[in-house]
Coordinates of C-alpha atoms in Angstrom, one line a residue:
Chain A
X1 CA 80.2 73.1 126.8
X2 CA 83.0 71.9 124.9
X3 CA 82.7 68.6 127.2
X4 CA 79.2 68.7 126.4
X5 CA 80.2 68.5 122.6
X6 CA 83.1 66.2 123.0
X7 CA 80.3 63.7 124.5
X8 CA 77.6 64.1 122.0
X9 CA 80.7 63.3 119.2
X10 CA 81.2 60.2 121.1
X11 CA 77.6 59.4 121.2
X12 CA 77.5 60.3 117.6
X13 CA 80.2 58.3 116.3
X14 CA 82.2 60.8 114.9
X15 CA 85.2 60.3 114.8
X16 CA 87.3 63.1 114.6
X17 CA 89.7 62.3 110.8
X18 CA 92.8 61.7 113.1
X19 CA 96.1 61.8 111.3
X20 CA 95.5 58.2 111.1
X21 CA 98.2 58.6 108.0
X22 CA 100.8 61.3 108.2
X23 CA 102.3 59.4 104.9
X24 CA 99.8 60.7 102.7
X25 CA 100.9 62.4 100.7
X26 CA 101.3 58.4 99.4
X27 CA 97.6 57.9 98.6
X28 CA 97.1 59.1 95.1
X29 CA 95.0 61.9 94.4
X30 CA 92.4 61.2 91.7
X31 CA 90.5 64.5 90.2
X32 CA 89.1 63.3 86.8
X33 CA 87.1 60.3 85.8
X34 CA 90.3 59.3 84.1
X35 CA 92.1 59.5 86.8
X36 CA 89.6 57.4 89.0
X37 CA 89.6 55.1 86.3
X38 CA 93.5 54.4 87.1
X39 CA 93.5 53.7 90.7
X40 CA 91.5 49.9 91.2
X41 CA 92.1 49.7 95.0
X42 CA 92.7 50.9 98.2
X43 CA 92.7 55.0 99.2
X44 CA 93.0 57.1 96.9
X45 CA 92.0 60.6 97.8
X46 CA 88.9 62.1 95.2
X47 CA 88.5 65.9 94.5
X48 CA 88.5 68.4 91.3
X49 CA 85.8 67.1 88.5
X50 CA 85.2 63.5 90.7
X51 CA 82.9 66.3 93.3
X52 CA 80.9 68.7 93.8
X53 CA 81.0 70.2 97.6
X54 CA 78.5 73.5 97.6
X55 CA 77.6 75.5 101.1
X56 CA 73.2 75.4 101.5
X57 CA 70.6 76.0 104.0
X58 CA 68.9 72.5 104.0
X59 CA 65.5 74.6 103.1
X60 CA 67.5 76.0 99.8
X61 CA 68.5 72.6 99.2
X62 CA 68.8 72.8 94.9
X63 CA 72.2 71.2 94.1
X64 CA 73.0 72.1 90.5
X65 CA 74.5 68.2 90.5
X66 CA 72.3 66.2 90.9
X67 CA 70.8 67.3 87.1
X68 CA 74.8 65.6 86.7
X69 CA 73.6 62.2 85.4
X70 CA 77.2 60.5 87.3
X71 CA 77.0 61.7 90.2
X72 CA 76.4 60.2 93.2
X73 CA 74.7 62.2 96.9
X74 CA 77.0 61.3 99.5
X75 CA 75.7 62.1 103.2
X76 CA 76.0 65.6 104.3
X77 CA 78.8 67.7 106.2
X78 CA 78.0 69.6 109.0
X79 CA 79.3 73.0 109.2
X80 CA 78.9 73.7 112.6
X81 CA 79.8 70.4 115.0
X82 CA 78.9 71.9 118.0
X83 CA 75.5 71.0 119.7
X84 CA 73.4 73.8 119.2
X85 CA 73.9 73.8 115.5
X86 CA 73.3 70.2 115.0
X87 CA 69.8 70.2 116.5
X88 CA 68.9 73.7 115.1
X89 CA 67.2 73.1 111.9
X90 CA 68.6 75.9 109.7
X91 CA 72.5 74.1 110.6
X92 CA 74.1 75.1 107.4
X93 CA 75.1 71.6 105.2
X94 CA 77.6 71.2 102.5
X95 CA 76.0 69.0 100.3
X96 CA 78.9 66.2 98.7
X97 CA 77.9 64.9 94.9
X98 CA 80.5 62.6 94.4
X99 CA 81.2 60.5 90.7
X100 CA 79.4 57.7 90.8
X101 CA 82.7 55.6 89.4
X102 CA 83.7 56.8 93.5
X103 CA 81.0 54.5 94.9
X104 CA 80.8 51.4 92.1
X105 CA 83.8 50.5 92.9
X106 CA 83.8 48.7 96.2
X107 CA 87.4 48.5 97.1
X108 CA 88.5 51.8 96.9
X109 CA 88.8 53.8 100.1
X110 CA 87.6 57.4 99.0
X111 CA 88.5 60.4 101.0
X112 CA 87.6 63.5 99.9
X113 CA 89.5 67.1 99.6
X114 CA 87.3 69.3 100.5
X115 CA 87.0 67.1 103.9
X116 CA 90.1 68.1 104.5
X117 CA 89.7 71.6 103.7
X118 CA 86.6 71.9 105.7
X119 CA 88.1 70.3 108.8
X120 CA 91.4 72.4 108.9
X121 CA 89.6 75.6 108.1
X122 CA 87.2 74.7 111.0
X123 CA 90.6 74.0 113.1
X124 CA 93.0 76.3 112.3
X125 CA 90.9 79.2 110.1
X126 CA 91.3 82.4 112.6
X127 CA 89.5 85.4 111.4
X128 CA 88.5 85.8 107.7
X129 CA 90.6 82.9 105.8
X130 CA 89.7 81.8 102.3
X131 CA 91.5 78.4 102.4
X132 CA 92.5 77.7 98.4
X133 CA 92.3 74.6 97.6
X134 CA 92.3 72.4 94.5
X135 CA 94.1 70.9 91.5
X136 CA 95.2 71.1 88.1
X137 CA 93.4 68.9 85.1
X138 CA 94.2 68.3 81.9
X139 CA 92.4 71.3 80.9
X140 CA 92.8 74.0 83.9
X141 CA 92.7 74.1 86.9
X142 CA 90.0 73.1 89.4
X143 CA 89.9 75.5 92.3
X144 CA 87.7 74.7 95.2
X145 CA 87.5 78.6 97.5
X146 CA 86.5 78.5 100.7
X147 CA 85.5 80.7 103.1
X148 CA 85.9 80.4 107.0
X149 CA 85.2 83.6 109.4
X150 CA 86.9 82.7 112.5
X151 CA 86.4 78.8 112.2
X152 CA 83.4 79.0 110.4
X153 CA 82.5 77.7 107.2
X154 CA 80.3 80.9 105.0
X155 CA 80.8 80.5 101.9
X156 CA 81.8 77.9 99.9
X157 CA 82.4 77.8 95.6
X158 CA 84.2 75.9 93.1
X159 CA 85.9 77.8 90.2
X160 CA 88.0 76.9 86.5
X161 CA 91.2 78.8 86.0
X162 CA 93.1 78.3 82.7
X163 CA 96.4 76.3 82.4
X164 CA 99.3 78.0 83.6
X165 CA 100.6 78.1 80.4
X166 CA 97.2 80.5 79.3
X167 CA 98.2 83.7 78.8
X168 CA 94.4 84.3 80.5
X169 CA 95.7 82.6 83.9
X170 CA 96.9 85.7 86.0
X171 CA 93.7 87.4 85.1
X172 CA 91.6 85.0 86.6
X173 CA 93.7 84.2 89.3
X174 CA 93.8 88.4 90.1
X175 CA 89.2 88.5 89.7
X176 CA 89.7 85.6 91.9
X177 CA 90.9 87.3 94.6
X178 CA 90.6 90.7 93.7
X179 CA 86.7 89.6 94.5
X180 CA 87.3 88.1 97.3
X181 CA 89.2 90.5 98.7
X182 CA 86.5 92.8 97.6
X183 CA 83.8 90.4 99.4
X184 CA 85.6 90.1 102.6
X185 CA 87.8 93.2 104.4
X186 CA 90.9 91.7 105.7
X187 CA 90.9 88.3 104.3
X188 CA 94.2 86.4 104.5
X189 CA 94.5 83.9 101.9
X190 CA 95.7 80.2 102.1
X191 CA 97.0 77.8 99.7
X192 CA 96.6 74.4 100.5
X193 CA 97.5 70.9 98.9
X194 CA 97.6 69.6 96.2
X195 CA 97.7 72.9 94.9
X196 CA 101.2 74.4 94.7
X197 CA 102.7 77.7 93.8
X198 CA 99.7 79.5 93.1
X199 CA 101.2 83.6 93.0
X200 CA 98.7 85.1 95.7
X201 CA 100.5 87.9 97.0
X202 CA 100.8 87.3 101.2
X203 CA 98.9 83.8 100.8
X204 CA 100.7 81.3 103.5
X205 CA 101.1 77.4 102.2
X206 CA 99.5 75.0 103.8
X207 CA 100.3 72.4 101.9
X208 CA 99.2 68.7 102.8
X209 CA 98.3 69.7 106.4
X210 CA 94.4 69.1 105.7
X211 CA 95.4 66.3 104.7
X212 CA 95.3 64.6 108.4
X213 CA 92.1 65.1 108.7
X214 CA 90.5 62.8 105.5
X215 CA 88.7 59.9 106.8
X216 CA 89.1 57.1 104.1
X217 CA 86.1 54.3 103.3
X218 CA 84.4 53.1 100.9
X219 CA 81.6 54.6 99.7
X220 CA 77.9 53.6 99.3
X221 CA 75.2 54.8 97.4
X222 CA 72.4 56.6 99.6
X223 CA 69.8 55.6 98.3
X224 CA 67.4 58.6 98.4
X225 CA 64.2 56.8 98.1
X226 CA 64.9 54.6 100.5
X227 CA 65.0 57.4 102.9
X228 CA 62.5 59.0 102.1
X229 CA 60.6 55.9 103.2
X230 CA 62.5 54.5 106.1
X231 CA 60.5 56.9 108.5
X232 CA 56.6 56.7 107.1
X233 CA 57.3 52.7 106.9
X234 CA 58.5 52.9 110.3
X235 CA 55.9 54.9 112.1
X236 CA 53.5 52.6 109.8
X237 CA 55.1 49.0 111.3
X238 CA 55.4 50.4 114.8
X239 CA 51.8 51.6 114.3
X240 CA 50.6 47.9 112.7
X241 CA 52.5 46.3 115.1
X242 CA 51.1 48.4 117.8
X243 CA 47.8 47.9 117.1
X244 CA 48.1 44.1 116.3
X245 CA 50.2 43.8 120.1
X246 CA 46.8 45.6 121.4
X247 CA 44.6 43.6 119.8
X248 CA 46.0 40.3 120.4
X249 CA 46.6 40.7 123.8
X250 CA 43.1 41.3 124.1
X251 CA 41.8 38.5 122.1
X252 CA 43.8 36.4 124.5
X253 CA 42.8 38.1 127.3
X254 CA 39.1 36.6 126.5
X255 CA 39.6 33.7 124.8
X256 CA 41.4 32.9 128.9
X257 CA 38.5 34.4 130.6
X258 CA 36.3 32.3 127.9
X259 CA 38.4 29.4 128.5
X260 CA 37.7 30.3 132.5
X261 CA 33.8 30.8 132.1
X262 CA 33.8 26.9 130.4
X263 CA 35.7 25.2 133.2
X264 CA 33.8 27.3 135.6
X265 CA 30.2 26.2 134.0
X266 CA 31.5 22.4 133.6
X267 CA 30.6 21.7 136.9
X268 CA 27.9 19.8 138.2
X269 CA 25.4 22.3 139.4
X270 CA 25.1 23.8 136.6
X271 CA 24.4 20.5 134.7
X272 CA 20.6 21.0 135.5
X273 CA 20.9 24.5 134.7
X274 CA 22.8 23.5 131.0
X275 CA 25.3 25.4 132.2
X276 CA 23.6 29.0 133.0
X277 CA 22.5 30.0 136.6
X278 CA 19.5 29.2 138.0
X279 CA 18.6 31.1 140.5
X280 CA 16.0 29.0 141.5
X281 CA 17.6 26.1 141.9
X282 CA 19.4 27.9 145.3
X283 CA 17.0 30.2 146.7
X284 CA 15.2 26.7 146.8
X285 CA 18.1 25.6 148.6
X286 CA 18.9 28.4 150.2
X287 CA 15.4 27.8 152.1
X288 CA 15.7 25.0 152.9
X289 CA 18.2 25.8 154.8
X290 CA 16.9 28.6 156.5
X291 CA 13.3 26.5 157.5
X292 CA 15.9 23.9 158.6
X293 CA 17.7 27.0 160.4
X294 CA 15.1 28.5 162.2
X295 CA 14.5 27.9 166.1
X296 CA 12.0 25.4 167.0
X297 CA 9.6 26.5 169.1
X298 CA 8.2 23.1 170.4
X299 CA 11.1 22.2 172.0
X300 CA 10.6 25.0 174.7
X301 CA 6.8 24.1 175.2
X302 CA 7.8 20.7 175.4
X303 CA 10.3 21.3 177.8
X304 CA 7.8 23.1 179.7
X305 CA 6.0 19.3 179.8
X306 CA 8.4 17.4 181.2
X307 CA 9.5 20.1 183.4
X308 CA 6.0 19.9 185.2
X309 CA 6.1 16.4 184.9
X310 CA 9.4 16.2 186.5
X311 CA 8.5 18.3 189.5
X312 CA 4.8 16.7 190.0
X313 CA 7.0 13.0 190.5
X314 CA 7.6 14.0 194.5
X315 CA 3.3 14.0 194.7
X316 CA 3.5 10.9 194.8
X317 CA -0.9 10.7 195.8
X318 CA -1.2 13.5 193.0
X319 CA -3.1 12.3 190.0
X320 CA -3.1 14.7 186.8
X321 CA -6.3 15.4 185.5
X322 CA -5.4 17.5 182.7
X323 CA -2.1 19.1 181.9
X324 CA -2.2 22.0 178.9
X325 CA 0.7 22.5 177.5
X326 CA -0.4 24.9 174.8
X327 CA 1.7 26.0 171.3
X328 CA 2.2 29.9 171.4
X329 CA 0.4 31.9 168.9
X330 CA 2.3 32.5 165.8
X331 CA 2.8 35.7 165.5
X332 CA -0.1 37.6 163.8
X333 CA -2.1 35.1 165.3
X334 CA -5.2 36.5 166.8
X335 CA -4.8 36.6 170.6
X336 CA -2.2 38.1 172.9
X337 CA 1.4 38.0 172.5
X338 CA 1.5 36.9 175.8
X339 CA 3.8 33.5 177.1
X340 CA 0.8 30.6 177.2
X341 CA 0.7 29.7 180.3
X342 CA 0.8 26.0 181.4
X343 CA -2.8 25.2 183.0
X344 CA -3.0 21.9 185.3
X345 CA -5.0 20.3 186.4
X346 CA -4.0 18.0 189.7
X347 CA -6.4 16.0 192.1
X348 CA -5.3 14.6 195.9
X349 CA -6.8 13.3 198.5
X350 CA -7.7 15.6 201.1
X351 CA -5.2 17.3 203.7
X352 CA -6.1 19.5 206.7
X353 CA -9.3 21.8 206.7
X354 CA -9.1 24.0 203.7
X355 CA -9.0 23.6 200.4
X356 CA -7.0 27.1 200.1
X357 CA -4.5 26.3 202.3
X358 CA -4.2 22.9 200.7
X359 CA -4.0 25.3 197.3
X360 CA -0.8 27.3 198.3
X361 CA 0.7 24.3 199.3
X362 CA 0.4 22.9 196.1
X363 CA 1.9 25.9 194.5
X364 CA 4.6 26.4 197.1
X365 CA 5.5 22.7 196.3
X366 CA 5.2 23.0 192.4
X367 CA 6.8 26.7 192.7
X368 CA 9.5 25.2 194.0
X369 CA 9.6 21.7 192.1
X370 CA 10.0 23.1 188.0
X371 CA 11.0 26.6 188.8
X372 CA 8.0 27.8 187.8
X373 CA 5.9 31.0 188.4
X374 CA 1.8 29.5 189.8
X375 CA -1.3 30.3 190.6
X376 CA -4.3 29.4 191.8
X377 CA -6.9 30.2 189.2
X378 CA -9.9 31.6 190.1
X379 CA -12.6 28.7 191.7
X380 CA -9.6 26.4 191.1
X381 CA -9.6 25.0 194.0
X382 CA -12.9 22.2 194.6
X383 CA -13.9 19.6 197.4
X384 CA -15.8 16.5 196.5
X385 CA -15.8 15.5 199.9
X386 CA -12.9 12.3 199.1
X387 CA -10.2 14.9 196.7
X388 CA -9.4 18.0 196.4
X389 CA -9.0 19.3 192.9
X390 CA -6.8 22.0 192.3
X391 CA -6.9 23.6 188.3
X392 CA -3.3 25.7 188.5
X393 CA -1.2 28.1 186.0
X394 CA 1.9 28.5 185.4
X395 CA 3.9 30.7 183.8
X396 CA 7.9 29.1 182.7
X397 CA 10.5 31.9 182.6
X398 CA 12.1 30.0 179.8
Chain B
X1 CA 62.4 69.6 95.6
X2 CA 60.1 67.1 94.6
X3 CA 61.8 64.9 96.8
X4 CA 61.1 66.9 99.8
X5 CA 57.5 67.2 98.6
X6 CA 57.0 63.2 98.2
X7 CA 58.6 62.8 101.5
X8 CA 56.0 65.4 103.4
X9 CA 53.5 63.4 101.5
X10 CA 54.5 59.4 102.3
X11 CA 55.4 60.8 106.3
X12 CA 51.6 62.2 106.0
X13 CA 50.1 59.8 104.5
X14 CA 52.1 57.3 107.0
X15 CA 51.0 59.6 110.1
X16 CA 47.1 59.3 108.7
X17 CA 47.4 55.3 108.5
X18 CA 49.2 55.2 112.3
X19 CA 46.2 57.5 113.5
X20 CA 43.0 55.0 112.0
X21 CA 45.8 52.1 113.6
X22 CA 45.4 54.0 116.7
X23 CA 41.8 54.7 116.4
X24 CA 40.4 51.3 115.1
X25 CA 43.1 49.6 117.8
X26 CA 41.1 52.2 120.6
X27 CA 38.3 51.2 119.3
X28 CA 38.7 47.2 119.3
X29 CA 40.5 47.3 122.8
X30 CA 37.3 49.5 124.0
X31 CA 34.9 47.0 122.7
X32 CA 36.9 44.3 123.9
X33 CA 37.4 45.7 127.4
X34 CA 34.2 45.7 127.7
X35 CA 34.1 42.3 126.5
X36 CA 36.2 41.0 128.2
X37 CA 35.0 42.9 131.5
X38 CA 31.7 41.0 130.4
X39 CA 33.7 37.8 130.3
X40 CA 34.9 38.2 133.8
X41 CA 31.7 39.2 136.0
X42 CA 30.2 36.4 133.8
X43 CA 33.0 33.7 135.8
X44 CA 32.7 35.7 138.4
X45 CA 29.4 34.5 138.6
X46 CA 29.9 31.4 138.1
X47 CA 31.8 31.3 140.8
X48 CA 29.6 33.2 143.5
X49 CA 27.2 30.6 142.2
X50 CA 29.1 27.9 142.7
X51 CA 30.3 28.8 145.6
X52 CA 26.6 29.3 147.2
X53 CA 26.3 26.2 145.5
X54 CA 28.3 24.7 147.5
X55 CA 27.3 25.6 150.2
X56 CA 23.7 25.4 149.8
X57 CA 24.9 21.4 148.7
X58 CA 25.8 20.9 152.5
X59 CA 22.6 21.9 152.9
X60 CA 20.9 20.0 150.6
X61 CA 22.5 16.9 151.9
X62 CA 21.7 17.5 155.8
X63 CA 17.6 17.9 153.9
X64 CA 18.3 14.6 152.5
X65 CA 19.2 13.1 155.5
X66 CA 17.0 14.8 158.4
X67 CA 13.7 14.5 156.3
X68 CA 12.5 10.9 154.5
X69 CA 11.5 10.5 151.6
X70 CA 7.5 11.1 150.9
X71 CA 6.2 7.6 150.6
X72 CA 4.4 7.3 146.7
X73 CA 1.8 5.3 147.9
X74 CA -0.3 6.9 150.5
X75 CA -0.5 4.4 153.4
X76 CA -1.0 4.0 157.0
X77 CA 1.4 2.2 158.0
X78 CA 4.3 3.8 156.2
X79 CA 4.0 7.1 157.4
X80 CA 3.7 4.7 160.5
X81 CA 6.9 3.4 160.2
X82 CA 8.3 7.1 159.5
X83 CA 6.7 8.3 162.6
X84 CA 8.4 5.3 164.4
X85 CA 6.3 5.5 167.6
X86 CA 7.4 2.0 169.1
X87 CA 10.8 3.4 169.2
X88 CA 10.2 6.0 172.1
X89 CA 8.4 3.8 174.1
X90 CA 4.3 5.6 173.2
X91 CA 2.2 3.8 171.3
X92 CA -1.0 5.5 169.2
X93 CA -4.3 4.0 167.9
X94 CA -3.8 2.5 164.7
X95 CA -7.0 1.3 163.7
X96 CA -8.6 5.3 163.8
X97 CA -5.5 6.7 162.5
X98 CA -6.5 9.1 160.0
X99 CA -3.4 10.5 157.8
X100 CA -4.4 14.5 156.7
X101 CA -3.6 15.3 152.4
X102 CA 0.0 16.5 152.6
X103 CA 0.5 20.0 151.9
X104 CA 3.3 22.0 150.9
X105 CA 5.0 23.7 153.3
X106 CA 5.6 27.0 152.4
X107 CA 8.3 29.5 153.7
X108 CA 7.6 32.7 152.2
X109 CA 5.8 31.6 149.4
X110 CA 8.2 29.4 148.3
X111 CA 7.9 26.0 147.9
X112 CA 11.1 24.2 148.3
X113 CA 10.6 20.6 148.0
X114 CA 9.3 19.7 151.9
X115 CA 5.6 18.1 153.0
X116 CA 3.8 17.9 155.8
X117 CA 1.0 15.4 156.7
X118 CA -0.8 15.6 160.0
X119 CA -1.7 12.3 161.6
X120 CA -4.7 12.8 164.0
X121 CA -6.6 9.9 165.8
X122 CA -10.2 10.0 163.7
X123 CA -12.7 9.5 166.7
X124 CA -11.1 11.7 169.0
X125 CA -12.1 14.0 166.5
X126 CA -10.6 17.3 165.6
X127 CA -6.5 17.7 164.6
X128 CA -5.7 15.4 167.4
X129 CA -3.6 12.6 167.7
X130 CA -3.9 10.7 170.6
X131 CA -0.7 9.1 172.1
X132 CA -0.4 6.4 175.3
X133 CA 2.5 5.0 177.6
X134 CA 2.7 3.5 180.8
X135 CA 3.3 5.9 183.2
X136 CA 3.9 9.8 183.2
X137 CA 6.9 10.0 183.1
X138 CA 7.8 7.5 179.6
X139 CA 4.8 9.6 178.0
X140 CA 7.0 12.9 178.8
X141 CA 10.1 10.8 178.0
X142 CA 8.6 10.0 174.3
X143 CA 6.8 13.2 173.8
X144 CA 10.2 15.2 174.4
X145 CA 12.4 12.9 172.7
X146 CA 9.4 13.1 169.4
X147 CA 9.9 16.8 169.5
X148 CA 13.6 16.7 169.1
X149 CA 13.2 15.1 165.4
X150 CA 13.5 17.9 163.1
X151 CA 10.9 16.3 161.1
X152 CA 8.4 15.9 163.5
X153 CA 5.9 18.8 164.5
X154 CA 3.7 18.9 167.6
X155 CA 1.2 21.4 168.6
X156 CA 0.0 21.7 171.8
X157 CA 0.5 19.1 174.6
X158 CA -1.6 17.8 176.7
X159 CA -1.8 14.9 179.5
X160 CA -4.0 13.4 180.7
X161 CA -3.9 10.8 184.0
X162 CA -7.3 9.7 185.3
X163 CA -7.5 6.8 183.3
X164 CA -5.8 3.5 183.3
X165 CA -2.6 4.6 181.5
X166 CA -1.9 7.9 181.2
X167 CA -3.0 9.4 177.4
X168 CA -1.3 12.7 175.3
X169 CA -3.2 14.8 173.5
X170 CA -1.0 15.8 170.8
X171 CA -2.6 18.2 168.7
X172 CA -1.7 19.0 164.8
X173 CA 1.1 16.3 165.1
X174 CA 2.4 16.2 161.5
X175 CA 5.7 14.4 160.1
X176 CA 7.5 16.6 157.5
X177 CA 9.0 15.2 154.9
X178 CA 10.8 15.7 151.5
X179 CA 8.6 14.8 147.9
X180 CA 12.0 13.9 146.1

C-alpha cells in the first residue's frame, strides 16, 4: 500500500513539501494586509488574516470566506493523501482562501502556514494532538487550531484572542484549551511557530519545524467560472470533433467511391449506354459467343461424306449413282433420334454369278475402307444385265 | 451553492449536446454507409460489366472477322463473291442462282446481328443448291472445306455421279453474314 501511495504521488506530481529550505526563518511572515503590502517580491509565508482555511467535506462546501470580498479561492488541500481516500468522493478537503493581494503580485512566491501545520500533523502527530499555530497581529492573536487523530486532521478552526496585555487574554486561552480538552479526551497540545511562549500547561513547542513542509509558489487566481465550463466545453468539443470526423471520413469515402465510379464509367464500353450498364449489349455479345462456340454438326456428316468418297476410291470401276448424306434431324424435329444413315447407290460391272454375293463383297469392302457399318437395303441389289446396282446404308460410328 | 448546480446544469447540457451529436452522427454515418455501399456496388457492377464486356469484345472482334458484312445491295454476285466457290474448286450454275431473303438468326428468341441467306439453284427446285466439280474427290474436298467455314451452313448432301460431272445437291446451303 505504501508503495502504491508512493507511485500515485509520483504520478500526481504531488511533490512532498521537502525541507528545501531549513533557513526558512529567513522567510518573512505576513499575517495582515499591511504586512503583505510591505513585501514586494520573493518568498513570503502567509497566515493570520490573509488566509482562511476550513475543513469541509466536499458536499458541505459553503465557505464563509466566499462572502468575503477580497479573498480568492485556492486549490483545496487533501486531508488524506493515501490512494483510497483520493479515490473516495467523500474525502474531506481543506478549503483555502487567500487575500487577493497575495495573488495579484506575481513576483511573490507564497507559502501557507496552514500547509506546514497540516503536513506536520500528518507526519508527526501521534494519538490525539491539538496543534495551536498562528500569529500575533496588531489587534490580537490570530490562532489556528488543528486537531489530529493519529495523523488525520479531524477538525480545523481559526480563533482570535485578545492581545497578551489584555486582561481577558488568559481567560480566553483557558476557555479554548478547556473546550478542546473537554471535546477530545486525552489530547496533547503542541504550539507551533510563529506563536511562542503560549502558556498552555503540558504543551510541546515545536517551533518552526512545520515550516520545512511548506512550498513556495507564485499564486494564480483559480478562475472558478473557467473550471465550471472546462469539462462541459471539452465534452461538447470532443463530441463535435467526433461527429465531424466520422462524417468527414464517410463523406471522403463516398466521394472516393464516386470518383471510382466515374472512372469506371469512363470506359468506352459505356459510351453507347450513356455511362449506364446496358444488359442488352452484353446479352447480344454473349449470344454471339455462344453461337460461335456451338459445335457445328455439319462438320460431322461432311466428314462422313468424305470418308465414303475416299472409301470408294479403290473401286475403280464403281460409279456412284447417288450418295445421300442427310443432315441429322434437329432435336425436337419429328423423326427418330437415331443416327441418320448414309444411303449409297453404286453401280458396278457384273462379277460372278450371284448378285447377292457381289453385294456382300461390296459391303465387306466398304466396311473395311470406310470403317463404317454397311448393309444392303432390302431389295437393294439389282442386275440389268450389263451392270449391277447396289443400294446400301451405312452408319458412321463417329 | 449555485455554482455546483450550474456545474451540473452545464454538464447535463453538454451531455445532451454530446448525445445529439452522437445520435445525428450515428444516423448520418448509417445513411452514408448505405450510400457508400450502394455506390461501391455500382462500381462493382460497372467493373463486372467492363470485364464481361471486354471478354465479349474479343468475341465481337472474332465475330466481325468470321462473318462478312451483309451486302447492302441484294445482288447475287455479291453473295457469290462471299461464297467464293471457285476458291474451293467447285462451281455452281450462276444463271439460275436464287438468293432467298436473308432472315435473322435467332438463338433463344434473341437476335444478335447475324442473318442467314440461303442459295438455291432455281431449276433444280426446292431448297437445293447444285455444285459441280471435275471429279468426286475435288467435289468432296470442296464441300468439306466449305463446310469448315463458320459462315457457311450445309444441310443434307447428295452426290450424284451418273452424269458427265459429279454433282452435289446441297440442301439448305446458307451463308451467315453480320448485319452491321
